[in-house]
């Protein structure tokens, strides 16, 4: 049994790339220049952005299900990012650097099991959650701020 982690496709964010501060603000998006590393996790490339990169802070609906668990929250994407992270059996460093809340979600979109994990313990938690056949996929969130990190699927 293994798993797949994939970054968010850049398509929904392209409309923001290169916009002025005023244009972004009109759409509820904030531009930030990265001033610390690590500190700004890009959800497309699944990497921490480098100092000087341009980050867009925006609201993203990561669990668009018609249940009480429907959810949206703030995320960062790198302005202009287009290389989607996609790996099987590998937890990216951007996740390993932070404590994750792993939420096992069933086919109806309900959280049925959850775990906290960090560093090298993340993979063991993913595999343990996937032992439950009712878990359809896992949503990972950065535990401190609650921000969506990414989707983990069975592979």
mmCIF file of C-alpha atoms in Angstrom:
data_model
loop_
_atom_site.group_PDB
_atom_site.id
_atom_site.type_symbol
_atom_site.label_atom_id
_atom_site.label_comp_id
_atom_site.label_asym_id
_atom_site.label_seq_id
_atom_site.Cartn_x
_atom_site.Cartn_y
_atom_site.Cartn_z
ATOM 1 C CA UNK A 1 0.000 0.000 0.000
ATOM 2 C CA UNK A 2 1.323 3.387 -0.919
ATOM 3 C CA UNK A 3 0.078 6.936 -1.283
ATOM 4 C CA UNK A 4 0.256 9.904 -3.650
ATOM 5 C CA UNK A 5 0.624 13.585 -2.759
ATOM 6 C CA UNK A 6 -0.116 16.139 -5.439
ATOM 7 C CA UNK A 7 -0.039 19.941 -5.300
ATOM 8 C CA UNK A 8 -3.022 22.046 -6.282
ATOM 9 C CA UNK A 9 -3.307 22.720 -10.025
ATOM 10 C CA UNK A 10 -2.406 26.343 -10.796
ATOM 11 C CA UNK A 11 -5.404 26.957 -13.083
ATOM 12 C CA UNK A 12 -7.717 28.557 -10.480
ATOM 13 C CA UNK A 13 -4.946 30.971 -9.459
ATOM 14 C CA UNK A 14 -3.609 32.091 -12.867
ATOM 15 C CA UNK A 15 -6.134 34.946 -12.946
ATOM 16 C CA UNK A 16 -4.255 36.504 -9.996
ATOM 17 C CA UNK A 17 -0.714 36.118 -11.335
ATOM 18 C CA UNK A 18 0.890 39.478 -12.075
ATOM 19 C CA UNK A 19 -2.057 41.611 -10.926
ATOM 20 C CA UNK A 20 -1.520 44.936 -9.144
ATOM 21 C CA UNK A 21 -2.073 45.350 -5.392
ATOM 22 C CA UNK A 22 -5.380 47.127 -6.062
ATOM 23 C CA UNK A 23 -6.607 44.432 -8.474
ATOM 24 C CA UNK A 24 -5.719 41.711 -5.978
ATOM 25 C CA UNK A 25 -7.308 43.568 -3.058
ATOM 26 C CA UNK A 26 -10.553 43.920 -5.016
ATOM 27 C CA UNK A 27 -10.680 40.099 -5.114
ATOM 28 C CA UNK A 28 -9.691 39.556 -1.484
ATOM 29 C CA UNK A 29 -6.121 38.466 -2.300
ATOM 30 C CA UNK A 30 -3.025 39.804 -0.527
ATOM 31 C CA UNK A 31 0.436 39.934 -2.136
ATOM 32 C CA UNK A 32 3.373 39.312 0.190
ATOM 33 C CA UNK A 33 7.077 39.342 -0.488
ATOM 34 C CA UNK A 34 8.644 36.334 1.202
ATOM 35 C CA UNK A 35 10.827 37.587 4.057
ATOM 36 C CA UNK A 36 11.669 34.369 5.890
ATOM 37 C CA UNK A 37 12.559 30.801 5.008
ATOM 38 C CA UNK A 38 10.851 28.523 5.667
ATOM 39 C CA UNK A 39 7.614 30.358 6.197
ATOM 40 C CA UNK A 40 5.507 30.549 3.044
ATOM 41 C CA UNK A 41 4.464 27.094 1.810
ATOM 42 C CA UNK A 42 3.362 27.082 -1.838
ATOM 43 C CA UNK A 43 0.470 24.688 -2.406
ATOM 44 C CA UNK A 44 1.241 24.207 -6.115
ATOM 45 C CA UNK A 45 4.914 23.176 -6.010
ATOM 46 C CA UNK A 46 4.706 21.924 -2.401
ATOM 47 C CA UNK A 47 7.879 23.839 -1.541
ATOM 48 C CA UNK A 48 8.657 26.635 0.867
ATOM 49 C CA UNK A 49 9.109 29.805 -1.163
ATOM 50 C CA UNK A 50 12.505 31.468 -1.187
ATOM 51 C CA UNK A 51 13.202 34.910 0.302
ATOM 52 C CA UNK A 52 12.223 37.524 -2.277
ATOM 53 C CA UNK A 53 9.579 35.359 -3.992
ATOM 54 C CA UNK A 54 6.079 36.787 -4.364
ATOM 55 C CA UNK A 55 3.397 34.919 -2.422
ATOM 56 C CA UNK A 56 -0.328 35.335 -2.887
ATOM 57 C CA UNK A 57 -2.443 34.833 0.230
ATOM 58 C CA UNK A 58 -5.989 33.891 -0.669
ATOM 59 C CA UNK A 59 -9.014 31.955 0.453
ATOM 60 C CA UNK A 60 -9.358 28.482 -1.035
ATOM 61 C CA UNK A 61 -12.165 25.949 -0.776
ATOM 62 C CA UNK A 62 -10.272 22.715 -0.263
ATOM 63 C CA UNK A 63 -13.184 20.517 0.765
ATOM 64 C CA UNK A 64 -16.079 21.334 -1.556
ATOM 65 C CA UNK A 65 -18.506 18.715 -0.257
ATOM 66 C CA UNK A 66 -22.139 19.094 0.724
ATOM 67 C CA UNK A 67 -21.628 18.055 4.344
ATOM 68 C CA UNK A 68 -20.953 19.902 7.599
ATOM 69 C CA UNK A 69 -17.239 19.362 6.838
ATOM 70 C CA UNK A 70 -17.287 21.667 3.786
ATOM 71 C CA UNK A 71 -14.266 23.881 4.334
ATOM 72 C CA UNK A 72 -12.208 26.779 3.052
ATOM 73 C CA UNK A 73 -9.263 28.626 4.524
ATOM 74 C CA UNK A 74 -6.297 30.823 3.690
ATOM 75 C CA UNK A 75 -3.424 29.381 1.648
ATOM 76 C CA UNK A 76 -0.304 30.691 -0.064
ATOM 77 C CA UNK A 77 0.492 30.141 -3.713
ATOM 78 C CA UNK A 78 3.610 31.395 -5.456
ATOM 79 C CA UNK A 79 2.848 34.069 -8.033
ATOM 80 C CA UNK A 80 3.486 32.407 -11.408
ATOM 81 C CA UNK A 81 3.938 28.848 -10.109
ATOM 82 C CA UNK A 82 3.053 26.227 -12.705
ATOM 83 C CA UNK A 83 5.013 23.064 -11.831
ATOM 84 C CA UNK A 84 2.598 20.909 -9.844
ATOM 85 C CA UNK A 85 4.203 18.642 -7.264
ATOM 86 C CA UNK A 86 3.244 15.013 -7.851
ATOM 87 C CA UNK A 87 4.962 12.134 -6.059
ATOM 88 C CA UNK A 88 4.137 8.624 -4.966
ATOM 89 C CA UNK A 89 5.360 7.391 -1.587
ATOM 90 C CA UNK A 90 7.182 10.623 -0.718
ATOM 91 C CA UNK A 91 6.270 13.285 1.837
ATOM 92 C CA UNK A 92 7.613 16.663 0.659
ATOM 93 C CA UNK A 93 9.881 18.662 2.969
ATOM 94 C CA UNK A 94 7.307 21.468 3.154
ATOM 95 C CA UNK A 95 5.078 19.043 5.084
ATOM 96 C CA UNK A 96 7.867 17.420 7.116
ATOM 97 C CA UNK A 97 8.918 20.817 8.506
ATOM 98 C CA UNK A 98 5.555 21.325 10.188
ATOM 99 C CA UNK A 99 3.163 19.464 12.460
ATOM 100 C CA UNK A 100 0.325 18.129 10.338
ATOM 101 C CA UNK A 101 -3.271 17.410 11.191
ATOM 102 C CA UNK A 102 -4.175 14.456 8.978
ATOM 103 C CA UNK A 103 -7.909 14.040 8.406
ATOM 104 C CA UNK A 104 -9.199 10.769 6.964
ATOM 105 C CA UNK A 105 -12.235 11.500 4.817
ATOM 106 C CA UNK A 106 -14.815 8.984 3.647
ATOM 107 C CA UNK A 107 -16.606 8.810 0.301
ATOM 108 C CA UNK A 108 -19.365 11.142 1.540
ATOM 109 C CA UNK A 109 -16.860 13.855 2.514
ATOM 110 C CA UNK A 110 -16.978 13.320 6.279
ATOM 111 C CA UNK A 111 -13.950 13.122 8.553
ATOM 112 C CA UNK A 112 -14.016 9.661 10.129
ATOM 113 C CA UNK A 113 -10.526 9.449 11.606
ATOM 114 C CA UNK A 114 -7.687 11.903 12.272
ATOM 115 C CA UNK A 115 -4.125 12.079 13.543
ATOM 116 C CA UNK A 116 -1.358 14.562 14.328
ATOM 117 C CA UNK A 117 2.067 13.817 12.905
ATOM 118 C CA UNK A 118 5.387 15.461 12.152
ATOM 119 C CA UNK A 119 8.668 14.769 10.396
ATOM 120 C CA UNK A 120 9.383 11.137 9.643
ATOM 121 C CA UNK A 121 6.235 10.124 11.539
ATOM 122 C CA UNK A 122 3.956 11.555 8.838
ATOM 123 C CA UNK A 123 4.346 8.600 6.497
ATOM 124 C CA UNK A 124 3.532 6.100 9.262
ATOM 125 C CA UNK A 125 0.374 8.049 10.114
ATOM 126 C CA UNK A 126 -0.695 8.171 6.453
ATOM 127 C CA UNK A 127 -0.245 4.430 6.101
ATOM 128 C CA UNK A 128 -2.072 3.769 9.384
ATOM 129 C CA UNK A 129 -5.035 5.924 8.320
ATOM 130 C CA UNK A 130 -5.235 4.145 4.971
ATOM 131 C CA UNK A 131 -5.550 0.810 6.803
ATOM 132 C CA UNK A 132 -9.140 1.921 7.328
ATOM 133 C CA UNK A 133 -10.857 0.951 4.042
ATOM 134 C CA UNK A 134 -13.573 3.576 4.595
ATOM 135 C CA UNK A 135 -11.027 6.390 4.235
ATOM 136 C CA UNK A 136 -11.260 7.592 0.647
ATOM 137 C CA UNK A 137 -8.501 10.246 0.934
ATOM 138 C CA UNK A 138 -6.655 12.299 3.543
ATOM 139 C CA UNK A 139 -6.549 16.060 3.880
ATOM 140 C CA UNK A 140 -3.399 17.443 5.473
ATOM 141 C CA UNK A 141 -3.496 20.749 7.356
ATOM 142 C CA UNK A 142 -0.706 22.686 9.019
ATOM 143 C CA UNK A 143 -1.686 22.222 12.652
ATOM 144 C CA UNK A 144 -0.556 25.581 14.044
ATOM 145 C CA UNK A 145 -2.551 27.832 11.721
ATOM 146 C CA UNK A 146 -5.037 25.296 10.400
ATOM 147 C CA UNK A 147 -4.200 26.033 6.752
ATOM 148 C CA UNK A 148 -4.843 23.366 4.142
ATOM 149 C CA UNK A 149 -1.614 21.739 2.991
ATOM 150 C CA UNK A 150 -2.678 19.110 0.472
ATOM 151 C CA UNK A 151 -4.577 15.972 -0.463
ATOM 152 C CA UNK A 152 -3.119 12.519 0.051
ATOM 153 C CA UNK A 153 -4.641 9.771 -2.073
ATOM 154 C CA UNK A 154 -4.225 6.029 -2.228
ATOM 155 C CA UNK A 155 -1.819 5.008 -4.986
#
